[in-house]
């Protein structure tokens, strides 16, 4: 199985629970003045350092351990709502995503 972003722009292989106890997912976003969409991440945890990456770059960052300290990805509920930064944790990854990360780490 290949990891993909759904037609509605969500990566359902990773999730978190927000303050309202709602499941949230990474989602495609665009920045002002940029046509390309991507997942919004920060590797430092600072708001001013958020930038867009494609799915391949995101998976490579996870495999390299770039999110283990302060990295975050913006997530939001699938039915709409506010987007916030959440830590990338193995406990909230699907088995498919865990297998993909392990495969990338062995390369």
PDB file of N, CA, C and O in Angstrom, residues 4-71:
ATOM      1  N   UNK A   4      -0.591   8.095   0.636  1.00  0.00           N
ATOM      2  CA  UNK A   4      -1.045   9.184  -0.228  1.00  0.00           C
ATOM      3  C   UNK A   4      -1.847  10.191   0.574  1.00  0.00           C
ATOM      4  O   UNK A   4      -2.392   9.873   1.621  1.00  0.00           O
ATOM      5  N   UNK A   5      -1.943  11.356   0.006  1.00  0.00           N
ATOM      6  CA  UNK A   5      -2.826  12.380   0.552  1.00  0.00           C
ATOM      7  C   UNK A   5      -4.155  12.225  -0.166  1.00  0.00           C
ATOM      8  O   UNK A   5      -4.197  12.107  -1.393  1.00  0.00           O
ATOM      9  N   UNK A   6      -5.243  12.179   0.582  1.00  0.00           N
ATOM     10  CA  UNK A   6      -6.568  11.944   0.002  1.00  0.00           C
ATOM     11  C   UNK A   6      -6.978  13.085  -0.928  1.00  0.00           C
ATOM     12  O   UNK A   6      -6.381  14.163  -0.921  1.00  0.00           O
ATOM     13  N   UNK A   7      -8.011  12.839  -1.706  1.00  0.00           N
ATOM     14  CA  UNK A   7      -8.492  13.848  -2.653  1.00  0.00           C
ATOM     15  C   UNK A   7      -8.963  15.122  -1.957  1.00  0.00           C
ATOM     16  O   UNK A   7      -8.973  16.186  -2.548  1.00  0.00           O
ATOM     17  N   UNK A   8      -9.317  15.011  -0.666  1.00  0.00           N
ATOM     18  CA  UNK A   8      -9.725  16.210   0.060  1.00  0.00           C
ATOM     19  C   UNK A   8      -8.552  16.865   0.790  1.00  0.00           C
ATOM     20  O   UNK A   8      -8.737  17.798   1.573  1.00  0.00           O
ATOM     21  N   UNK A   9      -7.307  16.385   0.528  1.00  0.00           N
ATOM     22  CA  UNK A   9      -6.117  17.065   1.023  1.00  0.00           C
ATOM     23  C   UNK A   9      -5.598  16.632   2.377  1.00  0.00           C
ATOM     24  O   UNK A   9      -4.778  17.330   2.974  1.00  0.00           O
ATOM     25  N   UNK A  10      -6.031  15.478   2.892  1.00  0.00           N
ATOM     26  CA  UNK A  10      -5.602  15.030   4.215  1.00  0.00           C
ATOM     27  C   UNK A  10      -4.719  13.789   4.143  1.00  0.00           C
ATOM     28  O   UNK A  10      -4.920  12.919   3.305  1.00  0.00           O
ATOM     29  N   UNK A  11      -3.757  13.725   5.046  1.00  0.00           N
ATOM     30  CA  UNK A  11      -2.934  12.532   5.234  1.00  0.00           C
ATOM     31  C   UNK A  11      -3.509  11.793   6.433  1.00  0.00           C
ATOM     32  O   UNK A  11      -3.303  12.187   7.583  1.00  0.00           O
ATOM     33  N   UNK A  12      -4.252  10.714   6.178  1.00  0.00           N
ATOM     34  CA  UNK A  12      -4.952  10.029   7.268  1.00  0.00           C
ATOM     35  C   UNK A  12      -4.087   8.996   7.984  1.00  0.00           C
ATOM     36  O   UNK A  12      -4.553   8.349   8.917  1.00  0.00           O
ATOM     37  N   UNK A  13      -2.823   8.851   7.589  1.00  0.00           N
ATOM     38  CA  UNK A  13      -1.921   7.876   8.207  1.00  0.00           C
ATOM     39  C   UNK A  13      -1.294   8.384   9.504  1.00  0.00           C
ATOM     40  O   UNK A  13      -0.568   7.665  10.180  1.00  0.00           O
ATOM     41  N   UNK A  14      -1.546   9.640   9.855  1.00  0.00           N
ATOM     42  CA  UNK A  14      -1.000  10.258  11.063  1.00  0.00           C
ATOM     43  C   UNK A  14      -2.083  11.150  11.644  1.00  0.00           C
ATOM     44  O   UNK A  14      -2.797  11.819  10.908  1.00  0.00           O
ATOM     45  N   UNK A  15      -2.225  11.146  12.955  1.00  0.00           N
ATOM     46  CA  UNK A  15      -3.270  11.954  13.571  1.00  0.00           C
ATOM     47  C   UNK A  15      -2.831  12.402  14.961  1.00  0.00           C
ATOM     48  O   UNK A  15      -1.809  11.981  15.486  1.00  0.00           O
ATOM     49  N   UNK A  16      -3.637  13.259  15.533  1.00  0.00           N
ATOM     50  CA  UNK A  16      -3.481  13.701  16.920  1.00  0.00           C
ATOM     51  C   UNK A  16      -4.885  14.015  17.426  1.00  0.00           C
ATOM     52  O   UNK A  16      -5.849  13.990  16.664  1.00  0.00           O
ATOM     53  N   UNK A  17      -4.994  14.283  18.696  1.00  0.00           N
ATOM     54  CA  UNK A  17      -6.267  14.688  19.295  1.00  0.00           C
ATOM     55  C   UNK A  17      -6.102  16.118  19.796  1.00  0.00           C
ATOM     56  O   UNK A  17      -5.189  16.401  20.578  1.00  0.00           O
ATOM     57  N   UNK A  18      -6.975  17.017  19.342  1.00  0.00           N
ATOM     58  CA  UNK A  18      -6.840  18.422  19.749  1.00  0.00           C
ATOM     59  C   UNK A  18      -7.484  18.675  21.113  1.00  0.00           C
ATOM     60  O   UNK A  18      -7.992  17.748  21.757  1.00  0.00           O
ATOM     61  N   UNK A  19      -7.466  19.927  21.545  1.00  0.00           N
ATOM     62  CA  UNK A  19      -7.991  20.294  22.877  1.00  0.00           C
ATOM     63  C   UNK A  19      -9.488  20.031  23.029  1.00  0.00           C
ATOM     64  O   UNK A  19      -9.980  19.926  24.139  1.00  0.00           O
ATOM     65  N   UNK A  20     -10.201  19.943  21.908  1.00  0.00           N
ATOM     66  CA  UNK A  20     -11.641  19.660  21.949  1.00  0.00           C
ATOM     67  C   UNK A  20     -11.913  18.165  21.808  1.00  0.00           C
ATOM     68  O   UNK A  20     -13.041  17.761  21.551  1.00  0.00           O
ATOM     69  N   UNK A  21     -10.885  17.338  21.940  1.00  0.00           N
ATOM     70  CA  UNK A  21     -10.981  15.874  21.826  1.00  0.00           C
ATOM     71  C   UNK A  21     -11.416  15.412  20.439  1.00  0.00           C
ATOM     72  O   UNK A  21     -12.071  14.389  20.288  1.00  0.00           O
ATOM     73  N   UNK A  22     -11.031  16.183  19.415  1.00  0.00           N
ATOM     74  CA  UNK A  22     -11.346  15.850  18.034  1.00  0.00           C
ATOM     75  C   UNK A  22     -10.076  15.364  17.353  1.00  0.00           C
ATOM     76  O   UNK A  22      -9.000  15.931  17.536  1.00  0.00           O
ATOM     77  N   UNK A  23     -10.196  14.298  16.551  1.00  0.00           N
ATOM     78  CA  UNK A  23      -9.055  13.771  15.814  1.00  0.00           C
ATOM     79  C   UNK A  23      -8.705  14.731  14.677  1.00  0.00           C
ATOM     80  O   UNK A  23      -9.581  15.164  13.928  1.00  0.00           O
ATOM     81  N   UNK A  24      -7.417  15.071  14.577  1.00  0.00           N
ATOM     82  CA  UNK A  24      -6.933  15.995  13.551  1.00  0.00           C
ATOM     83  C   UNK A  24      -5.850  15.320  12.718  1.00  0.00           C
ATOM     84  O   UNK A  24      -5.184  14.391  13.185  1.00  0.00           O
ATOM     85  N   UNK A  25      -5.676  15.784  11.481  1.00  0.00           N
ATOM     86  CA  UNK A  25      -4.765  15.163  10.521  1.00  0.00           C
ATOM     87  C   UNK A  25      -3.943  16.223   9.799  1.00  0.00           C
ATOM     88  O   UNK A  25      -4.424  17.343   9.592  1.00  0.00           O
ATOM     89  N   UNK A  26      -2.717  15.879   9.349  1.00  0.00           N
ATOM     90  CA  UNK A  26      -1.974  16.797   8.486  1.00  0.00           C
ATOM     91  C   UNK A  26      -2.778  17.052   7.214  1.00  0.00           C
ATOM     92  O   UNK A  26      -3.479  16.165   6.724  1.00  0.00           O
ATOM     93  N   UNK A  27      -2.675  18.261   6.690  1.00  0.00           N
ATOM     94  CA  UNK A  27      -3.462  18.626   5.519  1.00  0.00           C
ATOM     95  C   UNK A  27      -2.650  19.516   4.596  1.00  0.00           C
ATOM     96  O   UNK A  27      -1.719  20.196   5.028  1.00  0.00           O
ATOM     97  N   UNK A  28      -3.011  19.497   3.329  1.00  0.00           N
ATOM     98  CA  UNK A  28      -2.358  20.362   2.356  1.00  0.00           C
ATOM     99  C   UNK A  28      -2.767  21.805   2.594  1.00  0.00           C
ATOM    100  O   UNK A  28      -3.916  22.094   2.908  1.00  0.00           O
ATOM    101  N   UNK A  29      -1.792  22.675   2.421  1.00  0.00           N
ATOM    102  CA  UNK A  29      -2.022  24.084   2.638  1.00  0.00           C
ATOM    103  C   UNK A  29      -1.183  24.849   1.623  1.00  0.00           C
ATOM    104  O   UNK A  29      -0.172  24.348   1.151  1.00  0.00           O
ATOM    105  N   UNK A  30      -1.602  26.049   1.296  1.00  0.00           N
ATOM    106  CA  UNK A  30      -0.775  26.909   0.454  1.00  0.00           C
ATOM    107  C   UNK A  30      -0.481  28.176   1.235  1.00  0.00           C
ATOM    108  O   UNK A  30      -1.224  28.549   2.140  1.00  0.00           O
ATOM    109  N   UNK A  31       0.639  28.786   0.921  1.00  0.00           N
ATOM    110  CA  UNK A  31       1.000  30.049   1.569  1.00  0.00           C
ATOM    111  C   UNK A  31       0.736  31.182   0.588  1.00  0.00           C
ATOM    112  O   UNK A  31       0.755  30.992  -0.621  1.00  0.00           O
ATOM    113  N   UNK A  32       0.512  32.354   1.136  1.00  0.00           N
ATOM    114  CA  UNK A  32       0.218  33.513   0.314  1.00  0.00           C
ATOM    115  C   UNK A  32       1.343  33.739  -0.700  1.00  0.00           C
ATOM    116  O   UNK A  32       2.517  33.750  -0.347  1.00  0.00           O
ATOM    117  N   UNK A  33       0.963  33.886  -1.949  1.00  0.00           N
ATOM    118  CA  UNK A  33       1.930  34.134  -3.002  1.00  0.00           C
ATOM    119  C   UNK A  33       2.580  32.882  -3.564  1.00  0.00           C
ATOM    120  O   UNK A  33       3.386  32.955  -4.475  1.00  0.00           O
ATOM    121  N   UNK A  34       2.242  31.713  -3.022  1.00  0.00           N
ATOM    122  CA  UNK A  34       2.811  30.451  -3.502  1.00  0.00           C
ATOM    123  C   UNK A  34       1.684  29.597  -4.063  1.00  0.00           C
ATOM    124  O   UNK A  34       0.699  29.329  -3.384  1.00  0.00           O
ATOM    125  N   UNK A  35       1.829  29.169  -5.298  1.00  0.00           N
ATOM    126  CA  UNK A  35       0.790  28.365  -5.942  1.00  0.00           C
ATOM    127  C   UNK A  35       0.797  26.939  -5.410  1.00  0.00           C
ATOM    128  O   UNK A  35      -0.242  26.345  -5.186  1.00  0.00           O
ATOM    129  N   UNK A  36       1.989  26.392  -5.204  1.00  0.00           N
ATOM    130  CA  UNK A  36       2.129  24.996  -4.781  1.00  0.00           C
ATOM    131  C   UNK A  36       1.559  24.779  -3.380  1.00  0.00           C
ATOM    132  O   UNK A  36       1.735  25.605  -2.496  1.00  0.00           O
ATOM    133  N   UNK A  37       0.903  23.651  -3.188  1.00  0.00           N
ATOM    134  CA  UNK A  37       0.401  23.274  -1.872  1.00  0.00           C
ATOM    135  C   UNK A  37       1.337  22.249  -1.257  1.00  0.00           C
ATOM    136  O   UNK A  37       2.034  21.530  -1.964  1.00  0.00           O
ATOM    137  N   UNK A  38       1.330  22.170   0.073  1.00  0.00           N
ATOM    138  CA  UNK A  38       2.143  21.185   0.758  1.00  0.00           C
ATOM    139  C   UNK A  38       1.724  21.059   2.212  1.00  0.00           C
ATOM    140  O   UNK A  38       0.788  21.726   2.673  1.00  0.00           O
ATOM    141  N   UNK A  39       2.397  20.187   2.926  1.00  0.00           N
ATOM    142  CA  UNK A  39       2.178  20.041   4.361  1.00  0.00           C
ATOM    143  C   UNK A  39       3.027  21.097   5.055  1.00  0.00           C
ATOM    144  O   UNK A  39       4.187  21.304   4.695  1.00  0.00           O
ATOM    145  N   UNK A  40       2.462  21.762   6.034  1.00  0.00           N
ATOM    146  CA  UNK A  40       3.176  22.849   6.703  1.00  0.00           C
ATOM    147  C   UNK A  40       3.859  22.308   7.956  1.00  0.00           C
ATOM    148  O   UNK A  40       3.200  21.784   8.849  1.00  0.00           O
ATOM    149  N   UNK A  41       5.192  22.430   7.986  1.00  0.00           N
ATOM    150  CA  UNK A  41       5.971  21.895   9.105  1.00  0.00           C
ATOM    151  C   UNK A  41       6.950  22.934   9.634  1.00  0.00           C
ATOM    152  O   UNK A  41       7.293  23.895   8.951  1.00  0.00           O
ATOM    153  N   UNK A  42       7.391  22.718  10.860  1.00  0.00           N
ATOM    154  CA  UNK A  42       8.533  23.429  11.416  1.00  0.00           C
ATOM    155  C   UNK A  42       9.405  22.387  12.093  1.00  0.00           C
ATOM    156  O   UNK A  42       8.906  21.491  12.764  1.00  0.00           O
ATOM    157  N   UNK A  43      10.694  22.496  11.898  1.00  0.00           N
ATOM    158  CA  UNK A  43      11.623  21.566  12.538  1.00  0.00           C
ATOM    159  C   UNK A  43      12.210  22.173  13.809  1.00  0.00           C
ATOM    160  O   UNK A  43      12.851  21.484  14.582  1.00  0.00           O
ATOM    161  N   UNK A  44      11.959  23.467  14.028  1.00  0.00           N
ATOM    162  CA  UNK A  44      12.477  24.142  15.221  1.00  0.00           C
ATOM    163  C   UNK A  44      11.407  24.344  16.285  1.00  0.00           C
ATOM    164  O   UNK A  44      11.733  24.634  17.427  1.00  0.00           O
ATOM    165  N   UNK A  45      10.134  24.240  15.888  1.00  0.00           N
ATOM    166  CA  UNK A  45       9.042  24.501  16.804  1.00  0.00           C
ATOM    167  C   UNK A  45       8.619  25.959  16.820  1.00  0.00           C
ATOM    168  O   UNK A  45       7.602  26.306  17.406  1.00  0.00           O
ATOM    169  N   UNK A  46       9.378  26.827  16.159  1.00  0.00           N
ATOM    170  CA  UNK A  46       9.046  28.265  16.139  1.00  0.00           C
ATOM    171  C   UNK A  46       8.053  28.563  15.022  1.00  0.00           C
ATOM    172  O   UNK A  46       8.194  28.069  13.901  1.00  0.00           O
ATOM    173  N   UNK A  47       7.063  29.392  15.328  1.00  0.00           N
ATOM    174  CA  UNK A  47       6.014  29.723  14.358  1.00  0.00           C
ATOM    175  C   UNK A  47       6.575  30.312  13.072  1.00  0.00           C
ATOM    176  O   UNK A  47       6.093  30.018  11.989  1.00  0.00           O
ATOM    177  N   UNK A  48       7.578  31.139  13.191  1.00  0.00           N
ATOM    178  CA  UNK A  48       8.123  31.800  12.002  1.00  0.00           C
ATOM    179  C   UNK A  48       8.895  30.842  11.088  1.00  0.00           C
ATOM    180  O   UNK A  48       9.229  31.194   9.962  1.00  0.00           O
ATOM    181  N   UNK A  49       9.157  29.639  11.549  1.00  0.00           N
ATOM    182  CA  UNK A  49       9.909  28.672  10.756  1.00  0.00           C
ATOM    183  C   UNK A  49       9.031  27.659  10.012  1.00  0.00           C
ATOM    184  O   UNK A  49       9.545  26.741   9.382  1.00  0.00           O
ATOM    185  N   UNK A  50       7.714  27.813  10.066  1.00  0.00           N
ATOM    186  CA  UNK A  50       6.837  26.899   9.307  1.00  0.00           C
ATOM    187  C   UNK A  50       7.079  27.087   7.819  1.00  0.00           C
ATOM    188  O   UNK A  50       7.206  28.208   7.328  1.00  0.00           O
ATOM    189  N   UNK A  51       7.176  25.992   7.097  1.00  0.00           N
ATOM    190  CA  UNK A  51       7.343  26.019   5.647  1.00  0.00           C
ATOM    191  C   UNK A  51       6.634  24.817   5.047  1.00  0.00           C
ATOM    192  O   UNK A  51       6.289  23.874   5.746  1.00  0.00           O
ATOM    193  N   UNK A  52       6.401  24.871   3.744  1.00  0.00           N
ATOM    194  CA  UNK A  52       5.674  23.811   3.052  1.00  0.00           C
ATOM    195  C   UNK A  52       6.636  22.761   2.511  1.00  0.00           C
ATOM    196  O   UNK A  52       7.694  23.088   1.977  1.00  0.00           O
ATOM    197  N   UNK A  53       6.248  21.498   2.666  1.00  0.00           N
ATOM    198  CA  UNK A  53       6.993  20.382   2.083  1.00  0.00           C
ATOM    199  C   UNK A  53       5.995  19.453   1.405  1.00  0.00           C
ATOM    200  O   UNK A  53       4.823  19.409   1.770  1.00  0.00           O
ATOM    201  N   UNK A  54       6.487  18.702   0.415  1.00  0.00           N
ATOM    202  CA  UNK A  54       5.607  17.710  -0.200  1.00  0.00           C
ATOM    203  C   UNK A  54       5.612  16.448   0.661  1.00  0.00           C
ATOM    204  O   UNK A  54       6.362  16.339   1.636  1.00  0.00           O
ATOM    205  N   UNK A  55       4.776  15.492   0.307  1.00  0.00           N
ATOM    206  CA  UNK A  55       4.623  14.280   1.103  1.00  0.00           C
ATOM    207  C   UNK A  55       5.939  13.514   1.202  1.00  0.00           C
ATOM    208  O   UNK A  55       6.306  13.035   2.277  1.00  0.00           O
ATOM    209  N   UNK A  56       6.668  13.427   0.105  1.00  0.00           N
ATOM    210  CA  UNK A  56       7.944  12.707   0.087  1.00  0.00           C
ATOM    211  C   UNK A  56       8.942  13.331   1.059  1.00  0.00           C
ATOM    212  O   UNK A  56       9.606  12.636   1.837  1.00  0.00           O
ATOM    213  N   UNK A  57       9.049  14.652   1.050  1.00  0.00           N
ATOM    214  CA  UNK A  57       9.952  15.352   1.976  1.00  0.00           C
ATOM    215  C   UNK A  57       9.522  15.141   3.427  1.00  0.00           C
ATOM    216  O   UNK A  57      10.354  14.938   4.306  1.00  0.00           O
ATOM    217  N   UNK A  58       8.215  15.175   3.658  1.00  0.00           N
ATOM    218  CA  UNK A  58       7.683  14.982   5.000  1.00  0.00           C
ATOM    219  C   UNK A  58       8.054  13.603   5.543  1.00  0.00           C
ATOM    220  O   UNK A  58       8.547  13.471   6.661  1.00  0.00           O
ATOM    221  N   UNK A  59       7.852  12.573   4.716  1.00  0.00           N
ATOM    222  CA  UNK A  59       8.190  11.211   5.137  1.00  0.00           C
ATOM    223  C   UNK A  59       9.694  11.072   5.388  1.00  0.00           C
ATOM    224  O   UNK A  59      10.105  10.405   6.345  1.00  0.00           O
ATOM    225  N   UNK A  60      10.504  11.703   4.561  1.00  0.00           N
ATOM    226  CA  UNK A  60      11.956  11.650   4.769  1.00  0.00           C
ATOM    227  C   UNK A  60      12.361  12.334   6.070  1.00  0.00           C
ATOM    228  O   UNK A  60      13.249  11.861   6.780  1.00  0.00           O
ATOM    229  N   UNK A  61      11.724  13.449   6.403  1.00  0.00           N
ATOM    230  CA  UNK A  61      12.003  14.133   7.675  1.00  0.00           C
ATOM    231  C   UNK A  61      11.664  13.221   8.860  1.00  0.00           C
ATOM    232  O   UNK A  61      12.415  13.146   9.825  1.00  0.00           O
ATOM    233  N   UNK A  62      10.535  12.536   8.778  1.00  0.00           N
ATOM    234  CA  UNK A  62      10.151  11.617   9.859  1.00  0.00           C
ATOM    235  C   UNK A  62      11.192  10.508   9.986  1.00  0.00           C
ATOM    236  O   UNK A  62      11.652  10.198  11.086  1.00  0.00           O
ATOM    237  N   UNK A  63      11.579   9.922   8.857  1.00  0.00           N
ATOM    238  CA  UNK A  63      12.540   8.811   8.867  1.00  0.00           C
ATOM    239  C   UNK A  63      13.892   9.232   9.436  1.00  0.00           C
ATOM    240  O   UNK A  63      14.556   8.448  10.121  1.00  0.00           O
ATOM    241  N   UNK A  64      14.292  10.476   9.182  1.00  0.00           N
ATOM    242  CA  UNK A  64      15.579  10.973   9.690  1.00  0.00           C
ATOM    243  C   UNK A  64      15.503  11.357  11.167  1.00  0.00           C
ATOM    244  O   UNK A  64      16.516  11.659  11.776  1.00  0.00           O
ATOM    245  N   UNK A  65      14.298  11.369  11.741  1.00  0.00           N
ATOM    246  CA  UNK A  65      14.140  11.733  13.148  1.00  0.00           C
ATOM    247  C   UNK A  65      14.070  13.229  13.388  1.00  0.00           C
ATOM    248  O   UNK A  65      14.224  13.692  14.513  1.00  0.00           O
ATOM    249  N   UNK A  66      13.810  14.004  12.332  1.00  0.00           N
ATOM    250  CA  UNK A  66      13.795  15.462  12.449  1.00  0.00           C
ATOM    251  C   UNK A  66      12.682  16.003  13.342  1.00  0.00           C
ATOM    252  O   UNK A  66      12.746  17.145  13.784  1.00  0.00           O
ATOM    253  N   UNK A  67      11.658  15.212  13.615  1.00  0.00           N
ATOM    254  CA  UNK A  67      10.544  15.688  14.439  1.00  0.00           C
ATOM    255  C   UNK A  67      10.648  15.240  15.894  1.00  0.00           C
ATOM    256  O   UNK A  67       9.782  15.545  16.696  1.00  0.00           O
ATOM    257  N   UNK A  68      11.672  14.511  16.258  1.00  0.00           N
ATOM    258  CA  UNK A  68      11.723  13.897  17.579  1.00  0.00           C
ATOM    259  C   UNK A  68      11.912  14.881  18.725  1.00  0.00           C
ATOM    260  O   UNK A  68      11.563  14.582  19.855  1.00  0.00           O
ATOM    261  N   UNK A  69      12.466  16.051  18.459  1.00  0.00           N
ATOM    262  CA  UNK A  69      12.666  17.022  19.535  1.00  0.00           C
ATOM    263  C   UNK A  69      11.572  18.090  19.540  1.00  0.00           C
ATOM    264  O   UNK A  69      10.719  18.089  20.394  1.00  0.00           O
ATOM    265  N   UNK A  70      11.629  19.009  18.569  1.00  0.00           N
ATOM    266  CA  UNK A  70      10.697  20.138  18.599  1.00  0.00           C
ATOM    267  C   UNK A  70       9.876  20.299  17.323  1.00  0.00           C
ATOM    268  O   UNK A  70       9.085  21.218  17.219  1.00  0.00           O
ATOM    269  N   UNK A  71      10.073  19.438  16.346  1.00  0.00           N
ATOM    270  CA  UNK A  71       9.349  19.569  15.085  1.00  0.00           C
ATOM    271  C   UNK A  71       7.849  19.380  15.243  1.00  0.00           C
ATOM    272  O   UNK A  71       7.386  18.662  16.123  1.00  0.00           O
TER     273      UNK A  71
END
